[in-house]
């Protein structure tokens, strides 16, 4: 061994090596403490800086760098719509546009004559625009010609359950009406109506309606120009507030120009006020009949406020006045009853004279819903598919299934009365009901003449409407088809056979729908182009639950009606309306009913939700999806071997099952040769009814696009609106 090594002492190094893990642990612990110390120091420094830097500046800091703030846009632009007859409204619109040009906002002036609300109005829900409507009231309270179509569309949409009360929710608008108070009965009627209809569709009024008065004596500011100037100033002020994001939009709960939403901030809002406002908005249509929530001085609105005030909570000191008012009304009522007592006795003595089916109240309600009433028990209405096809768009499911030209189809009924109170009635049971004809009866010649005239007058209103095809407009003036399915039970009309004969003499095809409660009338019915029977359920219990028929022997009448249908030689159809959770699980029972009536076709359609009603408990949950309807049809076809699925109209949530006798080779012939039918019905009439004909004698080939499984899904490829991209469809479940 080297003696030099004996002089070195390695014991400390050996000790360090043996305890090296403790040394590493100490270093790690110390390093961790140093990191924690640095974090605390930096956090304290940051907090001290935050106290000295304003919050606005902090918002601009991103990772130590100044970034441009993202500015929220509350108003993206202003659209000024005007409807003018003499040019005054257009002039005001120009003045308003010039005044708004300084606000650095896009401004567009739109003539309502060139505007298509069906396509574009719903875009305002998400556009963040503010829409100003300047509309004049013309002769007899009518809109000017340029705004006629817009007002008609808006009124129908406001009263159509398919649009609903939230259709325009999110749209912001203001209205200025031009009128003359000399015409007291309809002063500014158009402006009031536009305001009301927009509000009923869920749009938000940003300020109270302005009313320009051409009568300088009663004008609030001395002239209609001054009225507009005052309204314009308020509108610009309100627009500036909206651009800054200030103020809540008016929910329609204002009274006499006092906007509650602008008078109180969101923090000071009364507890529960938001919920009450939403409830008020949902009940818009009902409340509008009692009180219009904007400035107005009409007697009708004053009376509405009186009724509203009497229904609200009152002070004890006012009870005496209210009781006096109630007693006065009671005395007047008793006096009126005494005066009419003699009249009532005379009416009772003339019991043989039947009353009219359409009462004044019913006439008012149906007219508001768009009906053109005829005589004392008939009506006609323009179908939405007629309007659609006039504009080169899609036709109804009858166009897809049977080749009807929707723009030439007249939807009417010679009887508004019905023997059922179906839960899905789209009229919410506003029409009369009865089990027999007990009203005055109009002659069929008069009904048909006025029905065609009223239908043509409604078609004429589409002249010049944006999008209407000139050739279809001309064709639409000649009625080619008549759908006797508007409302009620047309087969109840005692002269239904004569009415049908008159239709055929005018070369108009007939599509008659009955609710299967009048078997004798079905047996006595003369040939029609196509006879429908509504099969809304397949068992006695479910039929009673859904149709709620008035007849006590309704089930036997139902079965007898199907048997009577089987004896018909012309085209016959079962019409099934599927109501989820009500009648979709009775497949075997439906199959048995098919064998009883042996129809040529079976239409299966998902129920259409008609909105809330005290007369029905249906909700959107009862509306089946199209896929569910397809599944039901596929399962039903498996139980009826003589039938197959032929056609589909996805937009109407409807499919057509056809008897195999209409399938020649591998091609379906569900369409109708209408010219051939008119020849056959003429031969039938000339022979006194001895020369009959069958459904196959006037069938026509079904185009490929109408077939079930086609890429078009029932949409005519020639129609502009419903052209769709080709896409495969999985029908393996069938």
GROMACS .gro file of C-alpha atoms in nm, residues 32 40 88 110 119 143-144 194 223 265 280 321 328 336 353 413 465 480 504 508-509 604 621 671 694 697:
model
   26
   32UNK     CA    1  -3.959   2.462  -0.305
   40UNK     CA    2  -4.615   3.527  -0.294
   88UNK     CA    3  -9.670   6.165  -4.775
  110UNK     CA    4  -8.816   4.988  -4.817
  119UNK     CA    5  -8.945   3.547  -4.687
  143UNK     CA    6 -10.422   5.036  -4.627
  144UNK     CA    7 -10.279   5.203  -4.937
  194UNK     CA    8  -9.977   4.698  -3.795
  223UNK     CA    9 -10.028   6.954  -3.838
  265UNK     CA   10  -8.409   4.989  -1.394
  280UNK     CA   11  -9.892   3.907  -2.034
  321UNK     CA   12 -11.901   5.440  -0.713
  328UNK     CA   13 -12.701   5.110  -1.322
  336UNK     CA   14 -13.358   4.594  -2.224
  353UNK     CA   15 -13.897   2.951  -3.890
  413UNK     CA   16 -11.777   2.410  -4.717
  465UNK     CA   17  -9.746   4.078  -5.490
  480UNK     CA   18 -11.035   2.363  -6.122
  504UNK     CA   19 -11.902   1.905  -6.200
  508UNK     CA   20 -11.450   2.148  -6.107
  509UNK     CA   21 -11.328   1.828  -5.941
  604UNK     CA   22 -10.151   0.894  -4.269
  621UNK     CA   23  -9.563   1.645  -2.715
  671UNK     CA   24 -10.264   1.073  -5.980
  694UNK     CA   25 -11.461   0.295  -6.133
  697UNK     CA   26 -11.103   0.459  -6.516
   0.00000   0.00000   0.00000
